[in-house]
Short mmCIF file of C-alpha atoms and ligand atoms in Angstrom, two decimals:
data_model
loop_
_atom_site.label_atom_id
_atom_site.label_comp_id
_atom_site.label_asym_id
_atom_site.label_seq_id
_atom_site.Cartn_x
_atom_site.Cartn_y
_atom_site.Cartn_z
CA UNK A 1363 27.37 16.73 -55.72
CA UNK A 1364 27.69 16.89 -59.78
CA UNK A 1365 26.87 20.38 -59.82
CA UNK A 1366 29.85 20.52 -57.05
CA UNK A 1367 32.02 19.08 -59.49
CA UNK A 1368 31.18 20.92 -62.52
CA UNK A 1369 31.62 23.83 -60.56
CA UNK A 1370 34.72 23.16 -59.63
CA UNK A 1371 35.89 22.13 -63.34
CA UNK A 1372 34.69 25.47 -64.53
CA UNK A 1373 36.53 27.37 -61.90
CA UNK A 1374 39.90 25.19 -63.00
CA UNK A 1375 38.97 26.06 -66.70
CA UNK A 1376 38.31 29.59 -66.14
CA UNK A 1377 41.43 30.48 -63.30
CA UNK A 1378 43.94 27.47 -64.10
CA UNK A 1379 44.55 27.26 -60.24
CA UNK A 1380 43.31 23.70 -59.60
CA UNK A 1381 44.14 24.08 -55.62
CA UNK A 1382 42.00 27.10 -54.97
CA UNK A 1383 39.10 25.98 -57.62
CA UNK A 1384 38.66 22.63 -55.35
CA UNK A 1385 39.25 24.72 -51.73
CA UNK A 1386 36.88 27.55 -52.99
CA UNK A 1387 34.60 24.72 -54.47
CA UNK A 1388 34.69 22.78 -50.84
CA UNK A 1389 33.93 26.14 -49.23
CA UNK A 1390 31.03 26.35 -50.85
CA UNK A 1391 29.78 23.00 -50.91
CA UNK A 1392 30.12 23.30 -46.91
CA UNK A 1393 27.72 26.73 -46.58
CA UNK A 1394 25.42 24.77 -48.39
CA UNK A 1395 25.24 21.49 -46.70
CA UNK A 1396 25.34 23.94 -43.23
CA UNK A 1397 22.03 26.02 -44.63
CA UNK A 1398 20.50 22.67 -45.57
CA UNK A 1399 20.60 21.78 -42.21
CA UNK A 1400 19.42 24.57 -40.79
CA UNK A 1401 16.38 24.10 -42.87
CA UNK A 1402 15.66 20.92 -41.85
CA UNK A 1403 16.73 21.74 -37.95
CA UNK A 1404 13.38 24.79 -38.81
CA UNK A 1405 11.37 22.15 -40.26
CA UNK A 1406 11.88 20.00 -37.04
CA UNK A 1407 11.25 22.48 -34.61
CA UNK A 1408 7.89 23.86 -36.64
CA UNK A 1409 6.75 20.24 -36.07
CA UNK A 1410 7.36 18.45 -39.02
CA UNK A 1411 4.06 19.16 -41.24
CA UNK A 1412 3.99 17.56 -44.41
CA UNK A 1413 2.36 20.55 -46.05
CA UNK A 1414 5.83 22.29 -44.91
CA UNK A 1415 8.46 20.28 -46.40
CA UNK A 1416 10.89 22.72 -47.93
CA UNK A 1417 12.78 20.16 -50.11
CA UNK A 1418 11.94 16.48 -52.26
CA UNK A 1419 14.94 15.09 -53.44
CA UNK A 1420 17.86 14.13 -52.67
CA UNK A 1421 19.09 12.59 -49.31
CA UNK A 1422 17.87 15.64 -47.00
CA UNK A 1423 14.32 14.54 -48.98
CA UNK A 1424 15.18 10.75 -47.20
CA UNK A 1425 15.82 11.92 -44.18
CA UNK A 1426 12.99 14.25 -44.12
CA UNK A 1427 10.82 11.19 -45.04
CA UNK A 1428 12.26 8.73 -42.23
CA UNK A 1429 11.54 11.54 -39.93
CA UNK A 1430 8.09 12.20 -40.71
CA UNK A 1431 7.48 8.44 -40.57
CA UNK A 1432 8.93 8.05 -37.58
CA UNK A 1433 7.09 10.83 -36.05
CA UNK A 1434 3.75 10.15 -37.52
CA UNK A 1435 4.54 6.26 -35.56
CA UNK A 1436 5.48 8.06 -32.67
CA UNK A 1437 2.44 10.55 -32.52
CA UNK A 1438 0.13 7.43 -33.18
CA UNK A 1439 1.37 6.04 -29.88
CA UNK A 1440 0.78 8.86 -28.03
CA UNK A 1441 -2.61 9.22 -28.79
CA UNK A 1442 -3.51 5.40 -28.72
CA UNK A 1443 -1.91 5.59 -24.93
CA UNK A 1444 -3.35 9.07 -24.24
CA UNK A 1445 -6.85 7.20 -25.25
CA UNK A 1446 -6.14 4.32 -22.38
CA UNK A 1447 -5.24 6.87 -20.23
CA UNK A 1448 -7.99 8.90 -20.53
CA UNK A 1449 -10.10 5.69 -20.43
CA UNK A 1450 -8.60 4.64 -17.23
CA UNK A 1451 -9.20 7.78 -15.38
CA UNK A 1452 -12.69 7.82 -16.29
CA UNK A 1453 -12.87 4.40 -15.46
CA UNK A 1454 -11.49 4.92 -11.85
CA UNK A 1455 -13.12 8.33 -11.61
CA UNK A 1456 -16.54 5.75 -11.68
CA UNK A 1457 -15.57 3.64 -9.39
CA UNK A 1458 -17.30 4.11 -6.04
CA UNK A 1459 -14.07 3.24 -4.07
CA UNK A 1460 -11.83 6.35 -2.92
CA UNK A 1461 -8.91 6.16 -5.07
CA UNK A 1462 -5.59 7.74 -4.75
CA UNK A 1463 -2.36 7.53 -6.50
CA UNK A 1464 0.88 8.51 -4.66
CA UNK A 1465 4.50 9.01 -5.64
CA UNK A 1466 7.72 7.52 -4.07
CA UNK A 1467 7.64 10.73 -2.13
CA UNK A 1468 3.93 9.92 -0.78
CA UNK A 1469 2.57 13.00 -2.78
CA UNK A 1470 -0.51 12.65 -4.32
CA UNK A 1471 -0.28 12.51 -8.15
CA UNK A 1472 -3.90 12.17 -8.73
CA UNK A 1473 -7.56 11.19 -7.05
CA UNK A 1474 -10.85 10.83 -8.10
CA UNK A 1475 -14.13 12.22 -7.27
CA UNK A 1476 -15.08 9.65 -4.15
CA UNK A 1477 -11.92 10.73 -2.41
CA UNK A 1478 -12.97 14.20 -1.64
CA UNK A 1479 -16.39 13.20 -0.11
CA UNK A 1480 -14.92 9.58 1.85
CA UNK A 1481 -11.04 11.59 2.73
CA UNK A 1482 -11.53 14.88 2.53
CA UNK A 1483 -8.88 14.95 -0.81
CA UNK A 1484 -9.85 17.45 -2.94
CA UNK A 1485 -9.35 16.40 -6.79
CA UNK A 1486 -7.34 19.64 -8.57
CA UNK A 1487 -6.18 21.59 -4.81
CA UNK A 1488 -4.55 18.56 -3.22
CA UNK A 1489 -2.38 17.68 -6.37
CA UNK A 1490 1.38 17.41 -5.07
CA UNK A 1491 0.37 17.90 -1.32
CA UNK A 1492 1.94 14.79 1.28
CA UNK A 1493 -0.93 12.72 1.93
CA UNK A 1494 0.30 12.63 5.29
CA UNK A 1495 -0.20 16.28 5.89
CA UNK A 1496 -3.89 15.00 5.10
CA UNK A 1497 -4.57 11.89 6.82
CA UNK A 1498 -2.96 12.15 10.33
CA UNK A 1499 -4.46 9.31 11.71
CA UNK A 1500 -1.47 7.17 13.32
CA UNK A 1501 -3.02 3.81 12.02
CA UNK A 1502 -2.97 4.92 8.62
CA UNK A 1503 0.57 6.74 8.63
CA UNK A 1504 1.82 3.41 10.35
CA UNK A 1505 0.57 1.16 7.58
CA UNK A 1506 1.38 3.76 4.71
CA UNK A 1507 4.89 3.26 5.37
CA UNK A 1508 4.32 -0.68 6.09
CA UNK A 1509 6.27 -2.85 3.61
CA UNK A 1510 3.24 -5.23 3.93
CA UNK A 1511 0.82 -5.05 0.88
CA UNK A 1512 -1.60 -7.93 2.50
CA UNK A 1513 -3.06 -6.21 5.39
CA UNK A 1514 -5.96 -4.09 5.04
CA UNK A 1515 -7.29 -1.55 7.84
CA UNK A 1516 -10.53 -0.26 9.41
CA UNK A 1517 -10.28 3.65 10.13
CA UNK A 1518 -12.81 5.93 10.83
CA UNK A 1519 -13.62 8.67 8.11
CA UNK A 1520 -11.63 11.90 8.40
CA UNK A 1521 -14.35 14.22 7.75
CA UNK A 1522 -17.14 12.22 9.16
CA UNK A 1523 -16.91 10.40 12.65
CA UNK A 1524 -19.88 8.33 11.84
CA UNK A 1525 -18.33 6.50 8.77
CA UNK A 1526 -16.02 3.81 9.21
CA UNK A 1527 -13.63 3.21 5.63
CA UNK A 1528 -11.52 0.17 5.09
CA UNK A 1529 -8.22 1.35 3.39
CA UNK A 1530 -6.31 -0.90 1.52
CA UNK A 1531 -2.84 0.36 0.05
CA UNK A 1532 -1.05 -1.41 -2.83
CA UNK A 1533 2.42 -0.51 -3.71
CA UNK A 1534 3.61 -0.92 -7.53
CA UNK A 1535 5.81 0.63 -9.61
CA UNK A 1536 9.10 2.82 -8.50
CA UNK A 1537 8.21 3.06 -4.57
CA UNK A 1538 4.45 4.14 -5.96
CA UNK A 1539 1.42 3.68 -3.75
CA UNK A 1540 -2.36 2.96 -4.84
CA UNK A 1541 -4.66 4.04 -1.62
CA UNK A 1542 -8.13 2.65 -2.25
CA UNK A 1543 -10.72 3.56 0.73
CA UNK A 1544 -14.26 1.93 0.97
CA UNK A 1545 -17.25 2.78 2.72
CA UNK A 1546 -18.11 -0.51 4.88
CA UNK A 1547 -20.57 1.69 7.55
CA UNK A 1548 -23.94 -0.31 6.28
CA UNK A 1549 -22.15 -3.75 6.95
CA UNK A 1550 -20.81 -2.65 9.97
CA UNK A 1551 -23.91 -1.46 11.85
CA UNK A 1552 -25.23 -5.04 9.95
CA UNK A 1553 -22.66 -6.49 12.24
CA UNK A 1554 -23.30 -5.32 14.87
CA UNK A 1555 -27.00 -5.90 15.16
CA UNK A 1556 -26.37 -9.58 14.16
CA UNK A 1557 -24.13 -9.42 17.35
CA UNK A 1558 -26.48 -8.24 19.74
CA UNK A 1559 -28.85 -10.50 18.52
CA UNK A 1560 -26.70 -13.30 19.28
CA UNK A 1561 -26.09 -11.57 22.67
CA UNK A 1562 -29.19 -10.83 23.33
CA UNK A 1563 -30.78 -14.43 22.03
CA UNK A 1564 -27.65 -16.09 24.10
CA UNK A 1565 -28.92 -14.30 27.16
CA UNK A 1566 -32.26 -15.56 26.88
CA UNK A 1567 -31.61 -18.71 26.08
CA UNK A 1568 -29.07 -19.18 29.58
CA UNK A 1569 -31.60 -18.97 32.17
CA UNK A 1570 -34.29 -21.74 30.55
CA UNK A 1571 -31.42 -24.07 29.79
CA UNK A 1572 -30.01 -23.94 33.08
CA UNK A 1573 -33.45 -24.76 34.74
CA UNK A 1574 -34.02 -27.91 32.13
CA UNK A 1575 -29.85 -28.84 33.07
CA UNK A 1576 -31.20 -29.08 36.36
CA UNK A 1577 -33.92 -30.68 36.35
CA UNK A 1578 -32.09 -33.48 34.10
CA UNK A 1579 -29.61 -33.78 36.96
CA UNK A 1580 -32.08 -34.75 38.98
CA UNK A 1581 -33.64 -37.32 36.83
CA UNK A 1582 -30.66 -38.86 36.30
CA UNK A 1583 -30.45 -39.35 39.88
CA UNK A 1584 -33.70 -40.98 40.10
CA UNK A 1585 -33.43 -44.77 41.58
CA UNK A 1586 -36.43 -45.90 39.19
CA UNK A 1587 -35.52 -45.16 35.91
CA UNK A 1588 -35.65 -47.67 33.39
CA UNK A 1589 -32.28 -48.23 31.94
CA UNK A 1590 -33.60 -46.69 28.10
CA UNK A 1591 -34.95 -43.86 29.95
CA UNK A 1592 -31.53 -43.47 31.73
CA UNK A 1593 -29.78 -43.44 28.70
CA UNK A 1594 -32.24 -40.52 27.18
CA UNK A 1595 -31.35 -38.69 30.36
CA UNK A 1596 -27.52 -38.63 29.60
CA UNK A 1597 -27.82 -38.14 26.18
CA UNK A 1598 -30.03 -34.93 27.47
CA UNK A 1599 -27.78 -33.75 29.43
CA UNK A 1600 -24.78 -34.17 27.82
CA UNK A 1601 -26.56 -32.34 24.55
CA UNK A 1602 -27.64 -29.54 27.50
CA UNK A 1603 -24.02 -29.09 28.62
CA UNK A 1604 -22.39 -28.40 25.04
CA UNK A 1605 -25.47 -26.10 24.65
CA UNK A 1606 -24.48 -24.32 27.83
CA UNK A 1607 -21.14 -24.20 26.76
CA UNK A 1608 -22.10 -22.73 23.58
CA UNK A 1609 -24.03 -19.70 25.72
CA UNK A 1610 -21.19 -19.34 27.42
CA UNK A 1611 -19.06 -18.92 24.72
CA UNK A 1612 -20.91 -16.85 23.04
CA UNK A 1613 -21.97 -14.08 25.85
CA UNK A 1614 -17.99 -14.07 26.99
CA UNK A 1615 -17.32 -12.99 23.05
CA UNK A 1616 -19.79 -10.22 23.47
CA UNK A 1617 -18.50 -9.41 26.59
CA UNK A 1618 -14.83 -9.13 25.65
CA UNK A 1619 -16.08 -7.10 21.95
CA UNK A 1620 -18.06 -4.68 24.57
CA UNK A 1621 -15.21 -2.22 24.59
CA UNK A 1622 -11.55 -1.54 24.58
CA UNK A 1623 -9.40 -1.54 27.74
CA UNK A 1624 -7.67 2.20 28.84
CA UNK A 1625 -4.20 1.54 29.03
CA UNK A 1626 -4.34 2.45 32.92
CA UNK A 1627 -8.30 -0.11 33.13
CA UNK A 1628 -7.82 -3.47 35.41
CA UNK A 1629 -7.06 -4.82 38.00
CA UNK A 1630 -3.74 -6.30 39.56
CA UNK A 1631 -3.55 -9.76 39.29
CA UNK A 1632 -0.51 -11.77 40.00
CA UNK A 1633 -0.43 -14.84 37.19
CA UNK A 1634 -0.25 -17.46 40.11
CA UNK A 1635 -3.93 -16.42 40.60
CA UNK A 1636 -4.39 -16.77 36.91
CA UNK A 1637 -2.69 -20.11 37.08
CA UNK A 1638 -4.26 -21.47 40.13
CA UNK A 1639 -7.75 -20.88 37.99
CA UNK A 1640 -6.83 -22.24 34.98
CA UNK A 1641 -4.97 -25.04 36.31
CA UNK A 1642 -8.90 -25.82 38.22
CA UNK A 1643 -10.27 -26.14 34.99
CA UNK A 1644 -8.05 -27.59 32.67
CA UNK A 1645 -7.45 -30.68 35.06
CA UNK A 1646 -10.84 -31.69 34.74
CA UNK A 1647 -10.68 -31.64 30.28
CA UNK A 1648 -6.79 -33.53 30.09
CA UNK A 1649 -7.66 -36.92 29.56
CA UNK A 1650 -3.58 -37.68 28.28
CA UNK A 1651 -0.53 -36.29 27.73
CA UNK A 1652 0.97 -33.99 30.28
CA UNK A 1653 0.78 -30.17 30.49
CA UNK A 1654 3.48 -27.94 32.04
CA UNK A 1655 3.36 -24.03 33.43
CA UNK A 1656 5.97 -21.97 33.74
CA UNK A 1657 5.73 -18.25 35.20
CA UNK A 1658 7.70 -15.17 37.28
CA UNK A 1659 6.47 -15.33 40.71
CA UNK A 1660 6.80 -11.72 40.76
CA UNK A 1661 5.21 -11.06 37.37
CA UNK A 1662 1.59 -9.78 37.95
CA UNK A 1663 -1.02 -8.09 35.14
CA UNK A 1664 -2.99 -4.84 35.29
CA UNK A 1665 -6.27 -6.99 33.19
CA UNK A 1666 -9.60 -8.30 33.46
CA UNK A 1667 -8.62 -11.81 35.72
CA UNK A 1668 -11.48 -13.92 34.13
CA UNK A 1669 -11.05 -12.60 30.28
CA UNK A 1670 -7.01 -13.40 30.50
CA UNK A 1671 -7.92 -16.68 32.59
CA UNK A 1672 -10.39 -17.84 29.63
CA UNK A 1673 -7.57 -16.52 26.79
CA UNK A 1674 -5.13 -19.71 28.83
CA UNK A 1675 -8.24 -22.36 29.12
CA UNK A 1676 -9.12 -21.77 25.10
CA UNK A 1677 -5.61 -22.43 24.21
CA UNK A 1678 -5.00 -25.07 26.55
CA UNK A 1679 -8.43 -26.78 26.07
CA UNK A 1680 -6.89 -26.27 21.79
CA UNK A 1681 -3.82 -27.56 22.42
CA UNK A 1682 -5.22 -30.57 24.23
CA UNK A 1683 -7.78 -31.42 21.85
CA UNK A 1684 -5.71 -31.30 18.55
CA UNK A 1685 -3.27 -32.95 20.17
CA UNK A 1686 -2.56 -36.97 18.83
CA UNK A 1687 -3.07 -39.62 21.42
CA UNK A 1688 0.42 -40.26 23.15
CA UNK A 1689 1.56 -36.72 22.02
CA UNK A 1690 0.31 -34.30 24.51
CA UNK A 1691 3.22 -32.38 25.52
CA UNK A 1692 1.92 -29.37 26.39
CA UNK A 1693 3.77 -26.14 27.90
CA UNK A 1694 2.51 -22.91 29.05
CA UNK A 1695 4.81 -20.18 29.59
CA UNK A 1696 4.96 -17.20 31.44
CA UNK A 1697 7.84 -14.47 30.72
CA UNK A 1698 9.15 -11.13 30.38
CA UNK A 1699 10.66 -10.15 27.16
CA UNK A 1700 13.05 -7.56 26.99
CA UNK A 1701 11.12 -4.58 25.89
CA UNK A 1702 9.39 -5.15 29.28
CA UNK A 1703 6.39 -7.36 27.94
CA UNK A 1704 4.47 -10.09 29.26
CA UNK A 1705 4.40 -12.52 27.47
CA UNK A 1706 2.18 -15.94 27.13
CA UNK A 1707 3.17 -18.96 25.36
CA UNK A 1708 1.32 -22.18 24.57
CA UNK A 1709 2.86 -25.21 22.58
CA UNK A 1710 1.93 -28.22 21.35
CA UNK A 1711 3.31 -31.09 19.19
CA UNK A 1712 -0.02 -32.02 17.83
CA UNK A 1713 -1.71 -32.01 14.51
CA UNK A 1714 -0.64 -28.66 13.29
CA UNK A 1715 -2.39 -26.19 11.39
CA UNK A 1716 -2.27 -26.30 7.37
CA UNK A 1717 -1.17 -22.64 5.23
CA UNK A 1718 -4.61 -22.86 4.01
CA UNK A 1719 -6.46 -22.83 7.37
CA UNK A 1720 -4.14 -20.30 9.31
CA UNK A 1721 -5.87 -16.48 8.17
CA UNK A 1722 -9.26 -17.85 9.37
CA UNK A 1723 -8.77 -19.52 12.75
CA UNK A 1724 -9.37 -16.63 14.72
CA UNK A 1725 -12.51 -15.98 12.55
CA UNK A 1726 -16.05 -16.67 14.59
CA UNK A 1727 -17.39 -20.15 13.48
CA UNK A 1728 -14.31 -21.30 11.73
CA UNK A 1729 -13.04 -25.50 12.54
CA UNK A 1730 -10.37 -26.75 10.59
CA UNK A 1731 -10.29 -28.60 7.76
CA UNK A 1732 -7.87 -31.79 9.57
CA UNK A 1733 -10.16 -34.53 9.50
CA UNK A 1734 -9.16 -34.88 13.48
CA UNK A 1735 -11.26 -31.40 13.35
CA UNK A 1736 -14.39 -33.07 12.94
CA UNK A 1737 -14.41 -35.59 15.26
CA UNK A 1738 -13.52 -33.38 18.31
CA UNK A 1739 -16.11 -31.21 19.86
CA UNK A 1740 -15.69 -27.76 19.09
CA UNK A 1741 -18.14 -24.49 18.28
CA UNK A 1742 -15.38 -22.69 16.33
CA UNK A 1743 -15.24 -19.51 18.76
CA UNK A 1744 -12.59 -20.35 21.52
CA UNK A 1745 -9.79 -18.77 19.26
CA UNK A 1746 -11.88 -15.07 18.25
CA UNK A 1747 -12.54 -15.06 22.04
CA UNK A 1748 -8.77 -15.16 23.01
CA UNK A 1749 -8.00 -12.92 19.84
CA UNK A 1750 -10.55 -10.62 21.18
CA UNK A 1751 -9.77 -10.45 25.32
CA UNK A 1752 -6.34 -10.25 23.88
CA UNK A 1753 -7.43 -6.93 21.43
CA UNK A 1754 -9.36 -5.72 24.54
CA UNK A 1755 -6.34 -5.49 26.94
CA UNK A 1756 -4.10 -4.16 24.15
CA UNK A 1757 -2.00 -7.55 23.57
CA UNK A 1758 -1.59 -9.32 20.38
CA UNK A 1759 -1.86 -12.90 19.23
CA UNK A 1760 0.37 -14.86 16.42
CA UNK A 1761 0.31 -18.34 16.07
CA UNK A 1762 3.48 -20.43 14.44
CA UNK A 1763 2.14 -23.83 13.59
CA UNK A 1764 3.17 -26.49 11.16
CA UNK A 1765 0.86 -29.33 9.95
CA UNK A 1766 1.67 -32.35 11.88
CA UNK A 1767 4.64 -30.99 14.23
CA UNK A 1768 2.77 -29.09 16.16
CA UNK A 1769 1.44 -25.52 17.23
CA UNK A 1770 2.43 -22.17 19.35
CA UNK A 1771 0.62 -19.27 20.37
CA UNK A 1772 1.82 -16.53 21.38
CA UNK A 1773 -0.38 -13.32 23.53
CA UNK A 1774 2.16 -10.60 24.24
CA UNK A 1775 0.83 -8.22 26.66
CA UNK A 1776 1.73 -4.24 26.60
CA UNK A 1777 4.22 -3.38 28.86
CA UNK A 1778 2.11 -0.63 30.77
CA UNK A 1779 -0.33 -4.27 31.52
CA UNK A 1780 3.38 -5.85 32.94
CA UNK A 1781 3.38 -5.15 36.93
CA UNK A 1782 6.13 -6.80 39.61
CA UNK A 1783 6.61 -7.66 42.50
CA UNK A 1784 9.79 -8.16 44.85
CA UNK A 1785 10.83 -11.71 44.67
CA UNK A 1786 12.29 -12.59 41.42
CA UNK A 1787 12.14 -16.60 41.90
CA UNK A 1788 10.20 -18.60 38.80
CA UNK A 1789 7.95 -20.92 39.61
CA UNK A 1790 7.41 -23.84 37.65
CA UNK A 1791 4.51 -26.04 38.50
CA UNK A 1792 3.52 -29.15 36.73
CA UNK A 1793 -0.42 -28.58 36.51
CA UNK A 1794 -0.99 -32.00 35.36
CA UNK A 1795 0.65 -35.56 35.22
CA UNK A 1796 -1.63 -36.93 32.47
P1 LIG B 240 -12.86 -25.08 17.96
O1 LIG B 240 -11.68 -25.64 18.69
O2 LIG B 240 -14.09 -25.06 18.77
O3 LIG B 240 -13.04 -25.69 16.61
P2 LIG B 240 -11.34 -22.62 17.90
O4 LIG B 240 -11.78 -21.23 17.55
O5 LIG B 240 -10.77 -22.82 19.26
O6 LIG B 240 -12.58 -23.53 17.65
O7 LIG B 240 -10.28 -23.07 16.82
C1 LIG B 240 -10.54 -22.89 15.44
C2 LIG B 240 -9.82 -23.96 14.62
O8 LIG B 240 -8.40 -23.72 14.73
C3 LIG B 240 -10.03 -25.35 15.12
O9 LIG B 240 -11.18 -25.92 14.53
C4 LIG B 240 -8.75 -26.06 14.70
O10 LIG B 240 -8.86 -26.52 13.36
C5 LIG B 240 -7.70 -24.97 14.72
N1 LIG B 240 -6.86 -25.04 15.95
C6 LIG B 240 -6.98 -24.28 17.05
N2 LIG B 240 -6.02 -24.57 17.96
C7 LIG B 240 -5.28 -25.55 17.41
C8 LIG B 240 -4.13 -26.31 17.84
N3 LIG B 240 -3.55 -26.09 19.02
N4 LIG B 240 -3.64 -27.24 16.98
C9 LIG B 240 -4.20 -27.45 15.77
N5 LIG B 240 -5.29 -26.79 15.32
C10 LIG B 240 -5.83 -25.85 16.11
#
């Protein structure tokens, strides 16, 4: 800037033209400020080395400075994250899990090693490809696009029929999707030889038990038993009952795990033959309250008669049994929702079922935690039954319950399972006056 003006006097000194001296001074002053930049725009783009700074004074040697701070900062970063990065992937390359990450546009952005050999996703060729152009199974396309990041699902492998995964998808980021797949085949073949034990075991055990049932029953009959040895009797049998009820439960689980129903399996059964059976054996367990059924006369279900019969009992026999003394209002419903469904409905106004209990009821073995749980009889396996028979002919089961207000469950049958006949009338019958 001095040398500018020094310039500038000289030119005045030398031509006496003051005007032109400071436009021909400016002129210049601007080609060199222009080439200035130009140098520092080269130094930029050559990736601002140290060893080729061109200039170290001034204020183009400050800005040159900030800049290579700044960029020394900035390449610092990049590494440190490039490290995690790198760390990461190596990290989830060892994991044992499939793991795949997706875009918004469910393209695969990157996978690791146990995805090619559990999915069939190869590492470098599949980069960019729609993972549903890979995975066609209709389970897993349904519960890619599921909002639901809870649920997790059991599939069989794509490239090997005799391995069954369990995929679990996350969602995070900008519409991004984490697919994780696991290899559960050793625990499942563990289940399922713990199951046919049980079946197995259960069916052994029926036949003895019934002969020593019997022979208490006739004990208990006899005139000459000492009142002590009569009470032993009916403590016998009553212990030999829940034991037989316990068999029975557990060889009608097997039975309704056996297989799954065709859509076109079972028989025709109108649900007044369903109800006539279940209202039989429900009379016989309401000791209070009163329980109502309401169904289509002309309804009937293509099912297994005694597997849908025992899905009404369990939840009536429930609703009954968690229900508070003087508050057994009980209904069961019958009806036809409009997508052509059959649907049953059981509600109660009893204890309720608390947040905490609800994801395990339908699990084998599970009683509540209410303290009304543990004085009730109960072997924990009337709800997977109904969950199951209800899996078996295709239906599902919710349940909306609130602690101390009361309970509903709810089996909705496929439509294919929904059959009519003529007469439209409903008939409501009142099974019990309690
Ligand atoms: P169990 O009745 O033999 O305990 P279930 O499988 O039928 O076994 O039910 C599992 C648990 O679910 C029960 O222990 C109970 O805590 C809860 N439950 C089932 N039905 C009801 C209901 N209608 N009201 C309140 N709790 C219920």
């Amino acid at each position: 800037m001095l040398a500018a003006v020094l310039i500038m006097l000289l030119l005045w000194l030398v031509s006496g033209a003051l005007l032109a001296s400071l436009a021909l001074t400016l002129a210049g002053f601007v080609v060199w400020l222009y080439y200035r930049l130009a140098c520092l725009e080269a130094w930029l783009e050559r990736g601002t080395k140290l060893s080729e700074v061109y200039d170290d004074r001034g204020i183009f040697a400050e800005i040159i400075r900030h800049l290579y701070h700044q960029r020394k900062i900035h390449s610092r970063r990049k590494k440190r994250t490039k490290d995690i990065i790198r760390r990461l992937h190596r990290n989830i390359a060892a994991l044992p899990d499939a793991t795949i990450l997706l875009n918004d546009q469910l393209e695969i952005e990157w996978s690791n090693a146990p995805a090619q050999y559990l999915l069939g996703i190869d590492q470098r060729q599949d980069i960019g490809q729609r993972i549903s152009n890979l995975i066609r199974h209709p389970e897993f396309l349904r519960y890619l696009i599921s909002p639901d990041n809870k649920e997790q699902i059991e599939l069989e492998s794509p490239i090997d029929n005799s391995s069954t995964l369990q995929i679990k998808i996350v969602r995070f980021g900008r519409n991004q999707r984490l697919v994780s797949a696991r290899n559960i085949s050793d625990q499942k073949q563990l289940q399922e030889s713990l199951k046919n034990f049980v079946a197995n075991a259960s069916h052994e055990l029926k036949t003895p038990l019934t002969t020593i049932s019997g022979h208490l029953e006739m004990l208990s009959d006899e005139k000459h038993l000492s009142k002590s040895g009569r009470k032993s009797v009916k403590a016998a049998s009553q212990q030999s009952r829940r034991m037989q009820r316990l068999i029975n439960d557990l060889l009608l689980l097997s039975q309704v795990e056996s297989y799954q129903l065709q859509p076109n399996e079972g028989v025709r059964t109108s649900l007044a033959e369903i109800m006539a059976n279940v209202s039989t054996a429900v009379d016989s367990n309401c000791n209070d309250g009163v329980l109502s059924c309401t169904y289509p006369e002309n309804l009937a279900l293509l099912c297994i008669k005694a597997e849908v019969e025992s899905i009404c009992i369990n939840l009536v026999d429930n609703a009954i049994k968690y229900s508070a003394e003087g508050n057994a209002e009980i209904q069961l419903q019958w009806f036809e929702n409009d997508r052509g469904e059959c649907v049953l409905k059981v509600t109660d106004h009893g204890i309720g079922i608390s947040e905490r209990d609800l994801p395990y009821i339908t699990e084998r073995y599970f009683r509540g935690s209410h303290s009304l749980t543990a004085t009730v009889t109960g072997s924990g396996l009337g709800l997977a039954i109904v969950k199951q028979a209800a899996a078996k002919h295709g239906a599902t089961l919710s349940v909306n319950s609130r602690l101390n207000q009361g309970s509903t469950f709810t089996v909705t049958f496929p439509s294919y399972r929904t059959l009519h006949k003529d007469s439209k009338q409903d008939n409501i019958v009142h099974l019990a006056q309690l």
